[in-house]
Amino acid sequence: MMNSDAAAKLLDRPTLVLNRSWHPVFTVPVRRAIVWLYRDIAHVVHESEYTLHDLQSWADLSRFLDKPALASPSIRLAVPDVVKMVRYNGMPRFRVAFTRRALFMRDKYRCQYCGASPGSKELTIDHIVPLSRGGRSCWENCVLACVSCNSKKGCRTPAEAGMTLLSEPREPKWSPLFNIAPTRVLDSWQNFVSEAYWNVILRD
Ligand SMILES: [Zn+2]
C-alpha cells in the first residue's frame, strides 16, 4: 500500500491536457485530471496507442499497466500522463515570454551556427546584431551559440563574420512545456508536443 506522502506527490504531478482537437493546451495536477475523469469532462489518452478511456475503461486498463497508481477500496487507477477534454476546444493565446529557458528550448540546446550540442554550460546567448551596435534582446535577434562560434563571431554580424544561421530565429509558438519546470516534464508528453505528433494518422 502506498503511503500518503507518495500518494500526495502523485496527485501533484502534472498531467498534459489536450483540447478536443488533440492540441496540447496546458497542464494540470493529476488530482484535477482525476476529478475531470470522474465527471466525464476529460478522458485519459493512452500515451503510445492514442486510445481514449473514460473512468471505467481506464480502471480496467490500469490493471495491465506498469505505472504508478492511485488506489481506493473500490478502484485502482493508473496515474494519467495525458488527458483529452471531451468538449473544451479552446486554444490559449499565451505568448512565450522571452526567457533564457524558453530560448534554450526553442533552439533545442544547439548552437545555431554549427549545430553542436555541447550542453547548456557551453552554450551562450548570441545577439545576432550585437548589443553594442544597437541589437535588441528579443526572439528575432538572439540565438544559442557555442563558445567557439560566439568568440569567432565577436562583435560582428553573421554576414561580417562569414557565418550563417541554421534557421531564421522567430518567437516560438506557445506550448504547455514553456510553462513548466524541465524536471517535471514527462517523456511520454514528447509524443504530443513534437512535430511528428501532428502527422499521426488517427483512427476512431
Ligand atoms: Zn557553434
PDB file of C-alpha atoms and ligand atoms in Angstrom:
ATOM      1  CA  MET A   1       0.000   0.000   0.000  1.00  0.00           C
ATOM      2  CA  MET A   2       1.285   3.433  -0.894  1.00  0.00           C
ATOM      3  CA  ASN A   3       1.987   5.819   1.957  1.00  0.00           C
ATOM      4  CA  SER A   4       0.181   9.142   1.979  1.00  0.00           C
ATOM      5  CA  ASP A   5       3.273  11.199   1.112  1.00  0.00           C
ATOM      6  CA  ALA A   6       3.831   9.219  -2.063  1.00  0.00           C
ATOM      7  CA  ALA A   7       0.134   9.475  -2.943  1.00  0.00           C
ATOM      8  CA  ALA A   8       0.161  13.253  -2.403  1.00  0.00           C
ATOM      9  CA  LYS A   9       3.204  13.549  -4.661  1.00  0.00           C
ATOM     10  CA  LEU A  10       1.456  11.585  -7.379  1.00  0.00           C
ATOM     11  CA  LEU A  11      -1.615  13.801  -7.106  1.00  0.00           C
ATOM     12  CA  ASP A  12       0.567  16.884  -7.576  1.00  0.00           C
ATOM     13  CA  ARG A  13       2.271  15.509 -10.647  1.00  0.00           C
ATOM     14  CA  PRO A  14       1.404  17.412 -13.822  1.00  0.00           C
ATOM     15  CA  THR A  15      -0.863  15.929 -16.471  1.00  0.00           C
ATOM     16  CA  LEU A  16      -0.744  17.211 -20.023  1.00  0.00           C
ATOM     17  CA  VAL A  17      -4.154  18.421 -21.216  1.00  0.00           C
ATOM     18  CA  LEU A  18      -5.193  18.216 -24.872  1.00  0.00           C
ATOM     19  CA  ASN A  19      -8.213  20.074 -26.180  1.00  0.00           C
ATOM     20  CA  ARG A  20     -10.934  18.289 -28.160  1.00  0.00           C
ATOM     21  CA  SER A  21      -8.819  18.640 -31.314  1.00  0.00           C
ATOM     22  CA  TRP A  22      -5.832  16.941 -29.666  1.00  0.00           C
ATOM     23  CA  HIS A  23      -3.894  20.167 -29.346  1.00  0.00           C
ATOM     24  CA  PRO A  24      -1.779  20.363 -26.161  1.00  0.00           C
ATOM     25  CA  VAL A  25      -3.062  23.371 -24.225  1.00  0.00           C
ATOM     26  CA  PHE A  26      -1.799  23.325 -20.654  1.00  0.00           C
ATOM     27  CA  THR A  27      -1.009  21.104 -17.700  1.00  0.00           C
ATOM     28  CA  VAL A  28      -2.989  20.444 -14.524  1.00  0.00           C
ATOM     29  CA  PRO A  29      -2.144  18.463 -11.392  1.00  0.00           C
ATOM     30  CA  VAL A  30      -3.141  14.803 -11.511  1.00  0.00           C
ATOM     31  CA  ARG A  31      -5.730  15.464  -8.785  1.00  0.00           C
ATOM     32  CA  ARG A  32      -7.677  17.737 -11.125  1.00  0.00           C
ATOM     33  CA  ALA A  33      -7.341  15.383 -14.073  1.00  0.00           C
ATOM     34  CA  ILE A  34      -8.827  12.597 -11.942  1.00  0.00           C
ATOM     35  CA  VAL A  35     -11.778  14.800 -10.935  1.00  0.00           C
ATOM     36  CA  TRP A  36     -12.383  15.570 -14.617  1.00  0.00           C
ATOM     37  CA  LEU A  37     -12.251  11.863 -15.389  1.00  0.00           C
ATOM     38  CA  TYR A  38     -14.883  11.137 -12.723  1.00  0.00           C
ATOM     39  CA  ARG A  39     -17.109  13.892 -14.108  1.00  0.00           C
ATOM     40  CA  ASP A  40     -16.572  12.787 -17.706  1.00  0.00           C
ATOM     41  CA  ILE A  41     -15.113  16.196 -18.550  1.00  0.00           C
ATOM     42  CA  ALA A  42     -11.887  14.609 -19.774  1.00  0.00           C
ATOM     43  CA  HIS A  43     -10.776  11.166 -20.891  1.00  0.00           C
ATOM     44  CA  VAL A  44      -7.363   9.598 -20.440  1.00  0.00           C
ATOM     45  CA  VAL A  45      -5.211   9.223 -23.550  1.00  0.00           C
ATOM     46  CA  HIS A  46      -3.039   6.132 -23.711  1.00  0.00           C
ATOM     47  CA  GLU A  47       0.265   7.793 -24.465  1.00  0.00           C
ATOM     48  CA  SER A  48       1.548   5.349 -27.064  1.00  0.00           C
ATOM     49  CA  GLU A  49      -1.654   3.861 -28.513  1.00  0.00           C
ATOM     50  CA  TYR A  50      -3.555   7.180 -28.667  1.00  0.00           C
ATOM     51  CA  THR A  51      -6.672   5.377 -27.422  1.00  0.00           C
ATOM     52  CA  LEU A  52      -9.189   7.238 -25.254  1.00  0.00           C
ATOM     53  CA  HIS A  53     -10.512   5.956 -21.948  1.00  0.00           C
ATOM     54  CA  ASP A  54     -13.335   7.023 -19.683  1.00  0.00           C
ATOM     55  CA  LEU A  55     -13.218   6.199 -15.975  1.00  0.00           C
ATOM     56  CA  GLN A  56     -14.354   2.588 -16.235  1.00  0.00           C
ATOM     57  CA  SER A  57     -12.250   1.815 -19.281  1.00  0.00           C
ATOM     58  CA  TRP A  58      -9.178   3.397 -17.671  1.00  0.00           C
ATOM     59  CA  ALA A  59      -9.741   1.461 -14.452  1.00  0.00           C
ATOM     60  CA  ASP A  60      -9.960  -1.762 -16.482  1.00  0.00           C
ATOM     61  CA  LEU A  61      -6.805  -0.957 -18.407  1.00  0.00           C
ATOM     62  CA  SER A  62      -4.942   0.186 -15.285  1.00  0.00           C
ATOM     63  CA  ARG A  63      -4.672  -3.434 -14.127  1.00  0.00           C
ATOM     64  CA  PHE A  64      -2.355  -4.164 -17.042  1.00  0.00           C
ATOM     65  CA  LEU A  65      -0.236  -1.026 -16.976  1.00  0.00           C
ATOM     66  CA  ASP A  66       3.126  -0.825 -15.345  1.00  0.00           C
ATOM     67  CA  LYS A  67       2.579   2.687 -13.995  1.00  0.00           C
ATOM     68  CA  PRO A  68       2.207   4.231 -10.552  1.00  0.00           C
ATOM     69  CA  ALA A  69      -1.406   4.001  -9.460  1.00  0.00           C
ATOM     70  CA  LEU A  70      -3.849   5.528  -7.009  1.00  0.00           C
ATOM     71  CA  ALA A  71      -5.938   3.034  -5.141  1.00  0.00           C
ATOM     72  CA  SER A  72      -9.087   3.223  -3.074  1.00  0.00           C
ATOM     73  CA  PRO A  73     -11.016   0.209  -1.752  1.00  0.00           C
ATOM     74  CA  SER A  74     -13.215   0.243  -4.840  1.00  0.00           C
ATOM     75  CA  ILE A  75     -10.967   1.299  -7.698  1.00  0.00           C
ATOM     76  CA  ARG A  76      -7.357   1.400  -8.821  1.00  0.00           C
ATOM     77  CA  LEU A  77      -6.336   4.000 -11.370  1.00  0.00           C
ATOM     78  CA  ALA A  78      -3.002   4.326 -13.084  1.00  0.00           C
ATOM     79  CA  VAL A  79      -1.820   7.917 -12.903  1.00  0.00           C
ATOM     80  CA  PRO A  80      -2.682   9.533 -16.253  1.00  0.00           C
ATOM     81  CA  ASP A  81       0.113  11.305 -18.129  1.00  0.00           C
ATOM     82  CA  VAL A  82      -2.194  12.827 -20.746  1.00  0.00           C
ATOM     83  CA  VAL A  83      -5.899  13.630 -20.809  1.00  0.00           C
ATOM     84  CA  LYS A  84      -8.112  14.968 -23.584  1.00  0.00           C
ATOM     85  CA  MET A  85     -11.043  17.279 -22.949  1.00  0.00           C
ATOM     86  CA  VAL A  86     -14.409  15.937 -24.053  1.00  0.00           C
ATOM     87  CA  ARG A  87     -15.863  19.334 -25.081  1.00  0.00           C
ATOM     88  CA  TYR A  88     -13.356  22.132 -24.474  1.00  0.00           C
ATOM     89  CA  ASN A  89     -11.728  23.148 -27.720  1.00  0.00           C
ATOM     90  CA  GLY A  90     -10.057  26.427 -26.785  1.00  0.00           C
ATOM     91  CA  MET A  91      -6.518  27.404 -27.572  1.00  0.00           C
ATOM     92  CA  PRO A  92      -4.680  29.517 -25.053  1.00  0.00           C
ATOM     93  CA  ARG A  93      -3.418  32.712 -26.621  1.00  0.00           C
ATOM     94  CA  PHE A  94      -0.364  32.888 -24.461  1.00  0.00           C
ATOM     95  CA  ARG A  95       2.782  34.348 -25.834  1.00  0.00           C
ATOM     96  CA  VAL A  96       6.037  32.793 -24.834  1.00  0.00           C
ATOM     97  CA  ALA A  97       7.963  35.105 -22.524  1.00  0.00           C
ATOM     98  CA  PHE A  98      11.485  35.802 -23.727  1.00  0.00           C
ATOM     99  CA  THR A  99      13.444  33.968 -21.054  1.00  0.00           C
ATOM    100  CA  ARG A 100      16.703  32.138 -21.000  1.00  0.00           C
ATOM    101  CA  ARG A 101      14.999  28.783 -20.546  1.00  0.00           C
ATOM    102  CA  ALA A 102      12.489  29.364 -23.335  1.00  0.00           C
ATOM    103  CA  LEU A 103      15.325  30.371 -25.672  1.00  0.00           C
ATOM    104  CA  PHE A 104      17.201  27.169 -24.851  1.00  0.00           C
ATOM    105  CA  MET A 105      14.044  25.187 -25.565  1.00  0.00           C
ATOM    106  CA  ARG A 106      13.356  26.972 -28.840  1.00  0.00           C
ATOM    107  CA  ASP A 107      16.902  26.332 -30.070  1.00  0.00           C
ATOM    108  CA  LYS A 108      16.858  22.767 -28.663  1.00  0.00           C
ATOM    109  CA  TYR A 109      20.147  23.268 -26.817  1.00  0.00           C
ATOM    110  CA  ARG A 110      22.005  23.509 -30.146  1.00  0.00           C
ATOM    111  CA  CYS A 111      24.421  26.113 -31.386  1.00  0.00           C
ATOM    112  CA  GLN A 112      22.534  27.870 -34.172  1.00  0.00           C
ATOM    113  CA  TYR A 113      25.712  28.385 -36.197  1.00  0.00           C
ATOM    114  CA  CYS A 114      27.442  24.997 -36.214  1.00  0.00           C
ATOM    115  CA  GLY A 115      24.684  22.756 -34.849  1.00  0.00           C
ATOM    116  CA  ALA A 116      26.751  21.420 -31.943  1.00  0.00           C
ATOM    117  CA  SER A 117      25.014  20.377 -28.695  1.00  0.00           C
ATOM    118  CA  PRO A 118      27.809  20.801 -26.147  1.00  0.00           C
ATOM    119  CA  GLY A 119      25.479  21.080 -23.100  1.00  0.00           C
ATOM    120  CA  SER A 120      23.909  24.156 -21.538  1.00  0.00           C
ATOM    121  CA  LYS A 121      27.080  25.260 -19.727  1.00  0.00           C
ATOM    122  CA  GLU A 122      28.968  25.518 -23.015  1.00  0.00           C
ATOM    123  CA  LEU A 123      26.216  27.471 -24.775  1.00  0.00           C
ATOM    124  CA  THR A 124      25.935  31.239 -24.771  1.00  0.00           C
ATOM    125  CA  ILE A 125      23.255  33.611 -25.922  1.00  0.00           C
ATOM    126  CA  ASP A 126      24.432  35.405 -29.037  1.00  0.00           C
ATOM    127  CA  HIS A 127      22.964  38.726 -30.149  1.00  0.00           C
ATOM    128  CA  ILE A 128      22.904  38.450 -33.935  1.00  0.00           C
ATOM    129  CA  VAL A 129      23.243  42.211 -34.270  1.00  0.00           C
ATOM    130  CA  PRO A 130      25.480  42.876 -31.253  1.00  0.00           C
ATOM    131  CA  LEU A 131      24.113  44.905 -28.346  1.00  0.00           C
ATOM    132  CA  SER A 132      26.997  47.343 -28.818  1.00  0.00           C
ATOM    133  CA  ARG A 133      25.627  48.105 -32.265  1.00  0.00           C
ATOM    134  CA  GLY A 134      22.030  48.617 -31.284  1.00  0.00           C
ATOM    135  CA  GLY A 135      20.875  44.983 -31.443  1.00  0.00           C
ATOM    136  CA  ARG A 136      17.973  44.152 -29.140  1.00  0.00           C
ATOM    137  CA  SER A 137      17.345  41.319 -26.734  1.00  0.00           C
ATOM    138  CA  CYS A 138      14.388  39.654 -28.415  1.00  0.00           C
ATOM    139  CA  TRP A 139      13.398  36.399 -30.108  1.00  0.00           C
ATOM    140  CA  GLU A 140      14.414  37.620 -33.544  1.00  0.00           C
ATOM    141  CA  ASN A 141      17.867  38.845 -32.512  1.00  0.00           C
ATOM    142  CA  CYS A 142      19.042  36.148 -30.085  1.00  0.00           C
ATOM    143  CA  VAL A 143      20.190  32.593 -30.674  1.00  0.00           C
ATOM    144  CA  LEU A 144      22.211  29.995 -28.838  1.00  0.00           C
ATOM    145  CA  ALA A 145      25.847  29.814 -29.872  1.00  0.00           C
ATOM    146  CA  CYS A 146      28.595  27.515 -28.652  1.00  0.00           C
ATOM    147  CA  VAL A 147      31.558  29.198 -27.023  1.00  0.00           C
ATOM    148  CA  SER A 148      33.767  28.790 -30.069  1.00  0.00           C
ATOM    149  CA  CYS A 149      31.206  30.165 -32.559  1.00  0.00           C
ATOM    150  CA  ASN A 150      30.462  33.056 -30.224  1.00  0.00           C
ATOM    151  CA  SER A 151      34.112  34.023 -29.890  1.00  0.00           C
ATOM    152  CA  LYS A 152      34.695  33.580 -33.613  1.00  0.00           C
ATOM    153  CA  LYS A 153      31.792  35.925 -34.355  1.00  0.00           C
ATOM    154  CA  GLY A 154      32.818  38.500 -31.754  1.00  0.00           C
ATOM    155  CA  CYS A 155      31.239  41.918 -32.178  1.00  0.00           C
ATOM    156  CA  ARG A 156      30.295  41.363 -35.790  1.00  0.00           C
ATOM    157  CA  THR A 157      27.129  40.450 -37.604  1.00  0.00           C
ATOM    158  CA  PRO A 158      26.986  36.922 -39.067  1.00  0.00           C
ATOM    159  CA  ALA A 159      27.488  38.349 -42.558  1.00  0.00           C
ATOM    160  CA  GLU A 160      30.596  40.237 -41.481  1.00  0.00           C
ATOM    161  CA  ALA A 161      31.948  37.116 -39.790  1.00  0.00           C
ATOM    162  CA  GLY A 162      31.106  34.908 -42.767  1.00  0.00           C
ATOM    163  CA  MET A 163      28.796  32.764 -40.647  1.00  0.00           C
ATOM    164  CA  THR A 164      25.265  31.594 -41.379  1.00  0.00           C
ATOM    165  CA  LEU A 165      22.411  30.719 -39.070  1.00  0.00           C
ATOM    166  CA  LEU A 166      20.829  27.277 -39.324  1.00  0.00           C
ATOM    167  CA  SER A 167      17.394  28.902 -39.410  1.00  0.00           C
ATOM    168  CA  GLU A 168      15.797  32.299 -39.066  1.00  0.00           C
ATOM    169  CA  PRO A 169      15.051  32.927 -35.375  1.00  0.00           C
ATOM    170  CA  ARG A 170      11.409  33.643 -34.502  1.00  0.00           C
ATOM    171  CA  GLU A 171       9.164  33.831 -31.490  1.00  0.00           C
ATOM    172  CA  PRO A 172       8.214  30.205 -30.764  1.00  0.00           C
ATOM    173  CA  LYS A 173       4.637  29.029 -30.816  1.00  0.00           C
ATOM    174  CA  TRP A 174       3.115  28.514 -27.401  1.00  0.00           C
ATOM    175  CA  SER A 175       3.499  25.078 -25.898  1.00  0.00           C
ATOM    176  CA  PRO A 176       2.497  23.937 -22.406  1.00  0.00           C
ATOM    177  CA  LEU A 177       6.111  22.915 -21.921  1.00  0.00           C
ATOM    178  CA  PHE A 178       7.280  26.511 -21.756  1.00  0.00           C
ATOM    179  CA  ASN A 179       5.303  26.839 -18.563  1.00  0.00           C
ATOM    180  CA  ILE A 180       6.672  24.008 -16.549  1.00  0.00           C
ATOM    181  CA  ALA A 181       9.978  23.132 -14.917  1.00  0.00           C
ATOM    182  CA  PRO A 182      12.014  20.808 -17.155  1.00  0.00           C
ATOM    183  CA  THR A 183      12.350  18.261 -14.351  1.00  0.00           C
ATOM    184  CA  ARG A 184       8.558  17.847 -14.284  1.00  0.00           C
ATOM    185  CA  VAL A 185       8.157  17.245 -17.998  1.00  0.00           C
ATOM    186  CA  LEU A 186       7.272  13.608 -18.649  1.00  0.00           C
ATOM    187  CA  ASP A 187       8.935  11.720 -21.507  1.00  0.00           C
ATOM    188  CA  SER A 188       5.557  10.467 -22.658  1.00  0.00           C
ATOM    189  CA  TRP A 189       4.460  14.033 -23.488  1.00  0.00           C
ATOM    190  CA  GLN A 190       7.018  14.303 -26.251  1.00  0.00           C
ATOM    191  CA  ASN A 191       4.652  12.297 -28.435  1.00  0.00           C
ATOM    192  CA  PHE A 192       2.073  15.046 -28.118  1.00  0.00           C
ATOM    193  CA  VAL A 193       4.187  18.156 -28.468  1.00  0.00           C
ATOM    194  CA  SER A 194       6.561  17.108 -31.244  1.00  0.00           C
ATOM    195  CA  GLU A 195       6.124  17.793 -34.955  1.00  0.00           C
ATOM    196  CA  ALA A 196       5.804  14.064 -35.564  1.00  0.00           C
ATOM    197  CA  TYR A 197       2.683  14.027 -33.398  1.00  0.00           C
ATOM    198  CA  TRP A 198       0.817  16.170 -35.896  1.00  0.00           C
ATOM    199  CA  ASN A 199       1.481  13.654 -38.664  1.00  0.00           C
ATOM    200  CA  VAL A 200      -0.005  10.677 -36.842  1.00  0.00           C
ATOM    201  CA  ILE A 201      -2.988   9.222 -38.683  1.00  0.00           C
ATOM    202  CA  LEU A 202      -5.847   8.987 -36.216  1.00  0.00           C
ATOM    203  CA  ARG A 203      -8.339   6.182 -36.121  1.00  0.00           C
ATOM    204  CA  ASP A 204     -11.625   6.249 -34.274  1.00  0.00           C
TER     205      ASP A 204
HETATM  206 ZN    ZN B   1      28.891  26.566 -32.716  1.00  0.00          ZN
END
